[in-house]
C-alpha cells in the first residue's frame, strides 16, 4: 500500500517541482519567443522531457550501475544552472535574431530540450539520494523518477501556457503584442541573470 501511494504521488510532486523559480525563469526565455500557445505548451513539455532525461541518466548511473563517485559532484551541478540562466538572460537581451528563426519549431524544440537537460542537473543528486532512501528496490526507484519526470513535464507545459497569456491571450490565433513582448523579454532576461548570479553567489558563500 505504501509503495503504491509513493509512486502515485511521484507525478504530483514532479508537477509542483516545475513551478520552482529557476525553472520558470528559464522557460520564460522560451515564452518570450513564442508565436502561439501551442508552441509554448509544446516547449514547456519538451523542457520537462529534457529534465527527465537527465534525471533518468543520473538515476541509472547511481541506482543501477552504482557509480557512487558522481555524488561528490552533485553540489557542483547547481553551478551549471546558474551559468545557464545568466547566458539565457544575456542572449535574450543582446542577441537579435530574425523572427523567421523563432518560428521554426525544430529550433524551439532543441532549445527547450537542451535547457531541460541542464536543469535536470540541479537538485538531481538530492532527489536521487532521497529516492534511494525511501524506495525498496532499484526498479521502484527508477519508476518513481519516470513518474516524477512526466509530472514535471506536464507542470511546465501548464506553467508556460499561463505565462504566455499576457503575450498571446487565450486565443491561439492572436499575434504577440510587440510592446508586451519587449517588456516581457526585458523582465525575464533581467530576472534570469539576477537569479543566475544568486545561485553562483550562494555556492561561493
PDB file of C-alpha atoms in Angstrom:
ATOM      1  CA  UNK A   1       0.000   0.000   0.000  1.00  0.00           C
ATOM      2  CA  UNK A   2       2.755   2.432   0.982  1.00  0.00           C
ATOM      3  CA  UNK A   3       4.671   1.598  -2.199  1.00  0.00           C
ATOM      4  CA  UNK A   4       1.638   2.343  -4.362  1.00  0.00           C
ATOM      5  CA  UNK A   5       0.994   5.660  -2.644  1.00  0.00           C
ATOM      6  CA  UNK A   6       4.643   6.662  -3.048  1.00  0.00           C
ATOM      7  CA  UNK A   7       4.520   6.057  -6.798  1.00  0.00           C
ATOM      8  CA  UNK A   8       1.104   7.701  -7.086  1.00  0.00           C
ATOM      9  CA  UNK A   9       2.402  10.906  -5.513  1.00  0.00           C
ATOM     10  CA  UNK A  10       5.563  10.959  -7.655  1.00  0.00           C
ATOM     11  CA  UNK A  11       3.834  12.627 -10.617  1.00  0.00           C
ATOM     12  CA  UNK A  12       2.119  15.146  -8.327  1.00  0.00           C
ATOM     13  CA  UNK A  13       5.414  16.085  -6.678  1.00  0.00           C
ATOM     14  CA  UNK A  14       7.038  16.408 -10.103  1.00  0.00           C
ATOM     15  CA  UNK A  15       4.151  18.637 -11.231  1.00  0.00           C
ATOM     16  CA  UNK A  16       4.816  21.030  -8.353  1.00  0.00           C
ATOM     17  CA  UNK A  17       8.570  20.828  -8.973  1.00  0.00           C
ATOM     18  CA  UNK A  18       8.060  22.503 -12.363  1.00  0.00           C
ATOM     19  CA  UNK A  19       6.878  25.697 -10.665  1.00  0.00           C
ATOM     20  CA  UNK A  20      10.179  26.403  -8.881  1.00  0.00           C
ATOM     21  CA  UNK A  21      11.619  29.846  -9.575  1.00  0.00           C
ATOM     22  CA  UNK A  22      14.672  28.821 -11.606  1.00  0.00           C
ATOM     23  CA  UNK A  23      12.559  26.559 -13.832  1.00  0.00           C
ATOM     24  CA  UNK A  24      10.018  29.287 -14.545  1.00  0.00           C
ATOM     25  CA  UNK A  25      12.714  31.832 -15.303  1.00  0.00           C
ATOM     26  CA  UNK A  26      14.478  29.527 -17.748  1.00  0.00           C
ATOM     27  CA  UNK A  27      11.279  28.718 -19.615  1.00  0.00           C
ATOM     28  CA  UNK A  28      10.307  32.405 -19.677  1.00  0.00           C
ATOM     29  CA  UNK A  29      13.108  32.865 -22.223  1.00  0.00           C
ATOM     30  CA  UNK A  30      11.281  30.419 -24.493  1.00  0.00           C
ATOM     31  CA  UNK A  31       7.914  32.055 -23.850  1.00  0.00           C
ATOM     32  CA  UNK A  32       9.339  35.421 -24.942  1.00  0.00           C
ATOM     33  CA  UNK A  33       9.966  33.950 -28.415  1.00  0.00           C
ATOM     34  CA  UNK A  34       6.585  32.286 -28.762  1.00  0.00           C
ATOM     35  CA  UNK A  35       4.330  32.877 -31.747  1.00  0.00           C
ATOM     36  CA  UNK A  36       1.350  30.854 -30.480  1.00  0.00           C
ATOM     37  CA  UNK A  37       0.115  28.990 -27.417  1.00  0.00           C
ATOM     38  CA  UNK A  38       0.554  25.576 -28.988  1.00  0.00           C
ATOM     39  CA  UNK A  39       4.262  26.264 -29.403  1.00  0.00           C
ATOM     40  CA  UNK A  40       4.543  27.428 -25.794  1.00  0.00           C
ATOM     41  CA  UNK A  41       2.768  24.343 -24.408  1.00  0.00           C
ATOM     42  CA  UNK A  42       4.929  22.078 -26.533  1.00  0.00           C
ATOM     43  CA  UNK A  43       8.155  23.810 -25.478  1.00  0.00           C
ATOM     44  CA  UNK A  44       7.214  23.520 -21.809  1.00  0.00           C
ATOM     45  CA  UNK A  45       6.549  19.806 -22.175  1.00  0.00           C
ATOM     46  CA  UNK A  46       9.786  19.247 -24.122  1.00  0.00           C
ATOM     47  CA  UNK A  47      11.684  21.095 -21.370  1.00  0.00           C
ATOM     48  CA  UNK A  48      10.222  18.531 -18.993  1.00  0.00           C
ATOM     49  CA  UNK A  49      11.366  15.666 -21.206  1.00  0.00           C
ATOM     50  CA  UNK A  50      14.910  17.058 -21.184  1.00  0.00           C
ATOM     51  CA  UNK A  51      14.745  17.431 -17.409  1.00  0.00           C
ATOM     52  CA  UNK A  52      13.528  13.834 -17.112  1.00  0.00           C
ATOM     53  CA  UNK A  53      16.267  12.552 -19.432  1.00  0.00           C
ATOM     54  CA  UNK A  54      18.969  13.889 -17.114  1.00  0.00           C
ATOM     55  CA  UNK A  55      17.261  12.525 -14.003  1.00  0.00           C
ATOM     56  CA  UNK A  56      16.973   9.087 -15.588  1.00  0.00           C
ATOM     57  CA  UNK A  57      20.595   9.102 -16.730  1.00  0.00           C
ATOM     58  CA  UNK A  58      21.796  10.076 -13.261  1.00  0.00           C
ATOM     59  CA  UNK A  59      19.448   7.569 -11.705  1.00  0.00           C
ATOM     60  CA  UNK A  60      20.704   4.715 -13.898  1.00  0.00           C
ATOM     61  CA  UNK A  61      24.321   5.587 -13.142  1.00  0.00           C
ATOM     62  CA  UNK A  62      23.784   5.815  -9.390  1.00  0.00           C
ATOM     63  CA  UNK A  63      20.967   3.319  -8.754  1.00  0.00           C
ATOM     64  CA  UNK A  64      21.692   0.545 -11.247  1.00  0.00           C
ATOM     65  CA  UNK A  65      25.366   0.916 -12.131  1.00  0.00           C
ATOM     66  CA  UNK A  66      26.426   2.032  -8.639  1.00  0.00           C
ATOM     67  CA  UNK A  67      28.551   4.927  -9.923  1.00  0.00           C
ATOM     68  CA  UNK A  68      28.783   6.495  -6.481  1.00  0.00           C
ATOM     69  CA  UNK A  69      31.645   8.819  -7.417  1.00  0.00           C
ATOM     70  CA  UNK A  70      29.038  11.097  -9.017  1.00  0.00           C
ATOM     71  CA  UNK A  71      27.773  12.020  -5.562  1.00  0.00           C
ATOM     72  CA  UNK A  72      30.903  14.101  -4.963  1.00  0.00           C
ATOM     73  CA  UNK A  73      29.975  16.299  -7.932  1.00  0.00           C
ATOM     74  CA  UNK A  74      26.275  16.816  -7.184  1.00  0.00           C
ATOM     75  CA  UNK A  75      26.827  20.152  -5.458  1.00  0.00           C
ATOM     76  CA  UNK A  76      28.705  21.497  -8.479  1.00  0.00           C
ATOM     77  CA  UNK A  77      25.825  20.773 -10.841  1.00  0.00           C
ATOM     78  CA  UNK A  78      23.966  23.793  -9.474  1.00  0.00           C
ATOM     79  CA  UNK A  79      26.712  25.965 -10.973  1.00  0.00           C
ATOM     80  CA  UNK A  80      25.773  24.842 -14.475  1.00  0.00           C
ATOM     81  CA  UNK A  81      22.210  26.036 -13.937  1.00  0.00           C
ATOM     82  CA  UNK A  82      23.356  29.397 -12.598  1.00  0.00           C
ATOM     83  CA  UNK A  83      25.625  29.934 -15.593  1.00  0.00           C
ATOM     84  CA  UNK A  84      22.864  28.817 -17.968  1.00  0.00           C
ATOM     85  CA  UNK A  85      20.392  31.329 -16.522  1.00  0.00           C
ATOM     86  CA  UNK A  86      22.907  34.150 -16.930  1.00  0.00           C
ATOM     87  CA  UNK A  87      23.637  33.153 -20.528  1.00  0.00           C
ATOM     88  CA  UNK A  88      19.930  32.868 -21.352  1.00  0.00           C
ATOM     89  CA  UNK A  89      19.288  36.329 -19.955  1.00  0.00           C
ATOM     90  CA  UNK A  90      22.173  37.870 -21.893  1.00  0.00           C
ATOM     91  CA  UNK A  91      21.182  36.188 -25.143  1.00  0.00           C
ATOM     92  CA  UNK A  92      17.596  37.390 -24.845  1.00  0.00           C
ATOM     93  CA  UNK A  93      18.754  40.963 -24.296  1.00  0.00           C
ATOM     94  CA  UNK A  94      21.575  41.292 -26.779  1.00  0.00           C
ATOM     95  CA  UNK A  95      21.034  38.692 -29.488  1.00  0.00           C
ATOM     96  CA  UNK A  96      18.825  39.937 -32.297  1.00  0.00           C
ATOM     97  CA  UNK A  97      17.843  37.008 -34.474  1.00  0.00           C
ATOM     98  CA  UNK A  98      15.377  37.295 -37.364  1.00  0.00           C
ATOM     99  CA  UNK A  99      11.823  36.386 -36.375  1.00  0.00           C
ATOM    100  CA  UNK A 100      11.808  33.675 -39.038  1.00  0.00           C
ATOM    101  CA  UNK A 101      14.262  31.737 -36.876  1.00  0.00           C
ATOM    102  CA  UNK A 102      11.903  31.902 -33.929  1.00  0.00           C
ATOM    103  CA  UNK A 103       9.072  30.414 -35.950  1.00  0.00           C
ATOM    104  CA  UNK A 104      10.997  27.226 -36.681  1.00  0.00           C
ATOM    105  CA  UNK A 105       9.582  24.667 -34.295  1.00  0.00           C
ATOM    106  CA  UNK A 106      12.630  22.417 -34.512  1.00  0.00           C
ATOM    107  CA  UNK A 107      14.833  25.223 -33.187  1.00  0.00           C
ATOM    108  CA  UNK A 108      12.427  25.852 -30.306  1.00  0.00           C
ATOM    109  CA  UNK A 109      12.226  22.150 -29.523  1.00  0.00           C
ATOM    110  CA  UNK A 110      16.000  21.675 -29.438  1.00  0.00           C
ATOM    111  CA  UNK A 111      16.492  24.728 -27.242  1.00  0.00           C
ATOM    112  CA  UNK A 112      13.744  23.660 -24.826  1.00  0.00           C
ATOM    113  CA  UNK A 113      15.149  20.141 -24.583  1.00  0.00           C
ATOM    114  CA  UNK A 114      18.695  21.444 -24.046  1.00  0.00           C
ATOM    115  CA  UNK A 115      17.610  23.794 -21.274  1.00  0.00           C
ATOM    116  CA  UNK A 116      15.719  20.935 -19.640  1.00  0.00           C
ATOM    117  CA  UNK A 117      18.777  18.680 -19.840  1.00  0.00           C
ATOM    118  CA  UNK A 118      20.931  21.202 -17.979  1.00  0.00           C
ATOM    119  CA  UNK A 119      18.192  21.942 -15.484  1.00  0.00           C
ATOM    120  CA  UNK A 120      17.913  18.269 -14.630  1.00  0.00           C
ATOM    121  CA  UNK A 121      21.363  18.531 -13.068  1.00  0.00           C
ATOM    122  CA  UNK A 122      20.162  20.957 -10.412  1.00  0.00           C
ATOM    123  CA  UNK A 123      18.922  19.072  -7.396  1.00  0.00           C
ATOM    124  CA  UNK A 124      19.258  15.709  -9.133  1.00  0.00           C
ATOM    125  CA  UNK A 125      21.709  14.427  -6.539  1.00  0.00           C
ATOM    126  CA  UNK A 126      19.481  15.288  -3.580  1.00  0.00           C
ATOM    127  CA  UNK A 127      16.460  13.803  -5.309  1.00  0.00           C
ATOM    128  CA  UNK A 128      18.171  10.532  -6.202  1.00  0.00           C
ATOM    129  CA  UNK A 129      19.614  10.094  -2.698  1.00  0.00           C
ATOM    130  CA  UNK A 130      16.156  10.785  -1.216  1.00  0.00           C
ATOM    131  CA  UNK A 131      14.557   8.225  -3.526  1.00  0.00           C
ATOM    132  CA  UNK A 132      17.205   5.627  -2.679  1.00  0.00           C
ATOM    133  CA  UNK A 133      16.460   6.115   0.999  1.00  0.00           C
ATOM    134  CA  UNK A 134      12.697   5.653   0.596  1.00  0.00           C
ATOM    135  CA  UNK A 135      12.247   3.051  -2.161  1.00  0.00           C
ATOM    136  CA  UNK A 136      12.711  -0.659  -1.516  1.00  0.00           C
ATOM    137  CA  UNK A 137      14.031  -1.687  -4.946  1.00  0.00           C
ATOM    138  CA  UNK A 138      16.027  -0.213  -7.821  1.00  0.00           C
ATOM    139  CA  UNK A 139      13.149  -0.599 -10.266  1.00  0.00           C
ATOM    140  CA  UNK A 140      10.795   1.091  -7.862  1.00  0.00           C
ATOM    141  CA  UNK A 141      13.246   3.990  -7.583  1.00  0.00           C
ATOM    142  CA  UNK A 142      13.506   4.314 -11.381  1.00  0.00           C
ATOM    143  CA  UNK A 143       9.720   4.124 -11.715  1.00  0.00           C
ATOM    144  CA  UNK A 144       9.461   6.972  -9.231  1.00  0.00           C
ATOM    145  CA  UNK A 145      11.907   9.028 -11.323  1.00  0.00           C
ATOM    146  CA  UNK A 146       9.948   8.412 -14.526  1.00  0.00           C
ATOM    147  CA  UNK A 147       6.618   9.413 -12.963  1.00  0.00           C
ATOM    148  CA  UNK A 148       8.247  12.416 -11.283  1.00  0.00           C
ATOM    149  CA  UNK A 149       9.673  13.489 -14.653  1.00  0.00           C
ATOM    150  CA  UNK A 150       6.379  13.130 -16.509  1.00  0.00           C
ATOM    151  CA  UNK A 151       4.669  15.165 -13.802  1.00  0.00           C
ATOM    152  CA  UNK A 152       7.261  17.920 -14.137  1.00  0.00           C
ATOM    153  CA  UNK A 153       6.796  17.935 -17.931  1.00  0.00           C
ATOM    154  CA  UNK A 154       3.047  18.439 -17.592  1.00  0.00           C
ATOM    155  CA  UNK A 155       3.570  21.044 -14.890  1.00  0.00           C
ATOM    156  CA  UNK A 156       5.962  23.049 -17.026  1.00  0.00           C
ATOM    157  CA  UNK A 157       3.646  22.841 -20.046  1.00  0.00           C
ATOM    158  CA  UNK A 158       0.882  24.375 -17.911  1.00  0.00           C
ATOM    159  CA  UNK A 159       3.196  26.964 -16.349  1.00  0.00           C
ATOM    160  CA  UNK A 160       4.484  28.095 -19.741  1.00  0.00           C
ATOM    161  CA  UNK A 161       0.939  28.308 -21.110  1.00  0.00           C
ATOM    162  CA  UNK A 162      -0.163  30.502 -18.204  1.00  0.00           C
ATOM    163  CA  UNK A 163       2.949  32.630 -18.530  1.00  0.00           C
ATOM    164  CA  UNK A 164       2.261  33.451 -22.173  1.00  0.00           C
ATOM    165  CA  UNK A 165      -1.303  34.720 -21.614  1.00  0.00           C
ATOM    166  CA  UNK A 166      -0.140  38.387 -21.291  1.00  0.00           C
ATOM    167  CA  UNK A 167       1.601  37.991 -24.660  1.00  0.00           C
ATOM    168  CA  UNK A 168      -0.886  35.901 -26.596  1.00  0.00           C
ATOM    169  CA  UNK A 169      -4.102  35.922 -24.616  1.00  0.00           C
ATOM    170  CA  UNK A 170      -6.127  32.709 -24.661  1.00  0.00           C
ATOM    171  CA  UNK A 171      -6.525  32.552 -28.410  1.00  0.00           C
ATOM    172  CA  UNK A 172      -4.044  30.530 -30.441  1.00  0.00           C
ATOM    173  CA  UNK A 173      -4.634  32.893 -33.385  1.00  0.00           C
ATOM    174  CA  UNK A 174      -3.657  36.090 -31.606  1.00  0.00           C
ATOM    175  CA  UNK A 175      -0.313  37.645 -32.579  1.00  0.00           C
ATOM    176  CA  UNK A 176       2.060  38.772 -29.816  1.00  0.00           C
ATOM    177  CA  UNK A 177       1.824  42.435 -28.848  1.00  0.00           C
ATOM    178  CA  UNK A 178       5.258  43.961 -29.638  1.00  0.00           C
ATOM    179  CA  UNK A 179       5.254  46.193 -26.546  1.00  0.00           C
ATOM    180  CA  UNK A 180       4.204  43.359 -24.246  1.00  0.00           C
ATOM    181  CA  UNK A 181       6.830  41.109 -25.811  1.00  0.00           C
ATOM    182  CA  UNK A 182       9.551  43.728 -25.352  1.00  0.00           C
ATOM    183  CA  UNK A 183       8.623  44.301 -21.716  1.00  0.00           C
ATOM    184  CA  UNK A 184       8.324  40.587 -21.004  1.00  0.00           C
ATOM    185  CA  UNK A 185      11.685  39.929 -22.675  1.00  0.00           C
ATOM    186  CA  UNK A 186      13.479  42.576 -20.615  1.00  0.00           C
ATOM    187  CA  UNK A 187      11.862  41.475 -17.371  1.00  0.00           C
ATOM    188  CA  UNK A 188      12.519  37.761 -17.898  1.00  0.00           C
ATOM    189  CA  UNK A 189      16.092  38.411 -19.056  1.00  0.00           C
ATOM    190  CA  UNK A 190      16.988  40.559 -16.063  1.00  0.00           C
ATOM    191  CA  UNK A 191      15.396  38.106 -13.635  1.00  0.00           C
ATOM    192  CA  UNK A 192      17.230  35.201 -15.304  1.00  0.00           C
ATOM    193  CA  UNK A 193      20.575  36.924 -14.881  1.00  0.00           C
ATOM    194  CA  UNK A 194      19.813  38.047 -11.314  1.00  0.00           C
ATOM    195  CA  UNK A 195      18.800  34.550 -10.218  1.00  0.00           C
ATOM    196  CA  UNK A 196      21.780  33.019 -12.001  1.00  0.00           C
ATOM    197  CA  UNK A 197      24.149  35.305 -10.088  1.00  0.00           C
ATOM    198  CA  UNK A 198      22.258  34.487  -6.884  1.00  0.00           C
ATOM    199  CA  UNK A 199      22.941  30.778  -7.429  1.00  0.00           C
ATOM    200  CA  UNK A 200      26.629  31.429  -8.064  1.00  0.00           C
ATOM    201  CA  UNK A 201      26.944  33.662  -5.002  1.00  0.00           C
ATOM    202  CA  UNK A 202      25.132  31.098  -2.842  1.00  0.00           C
ATOM    203  CA  UNK A 203      27.605  28.474  -3.937  1.00  0.00           C
ATOM    204  CA  UNK A 204      30.667  30.561  -3.077  1.00  0.00           C
ATOM    205  CA  UNK A 205      29.454  31.757   0.317  1.00  0.00           C
TER     206      UNK A 205
END
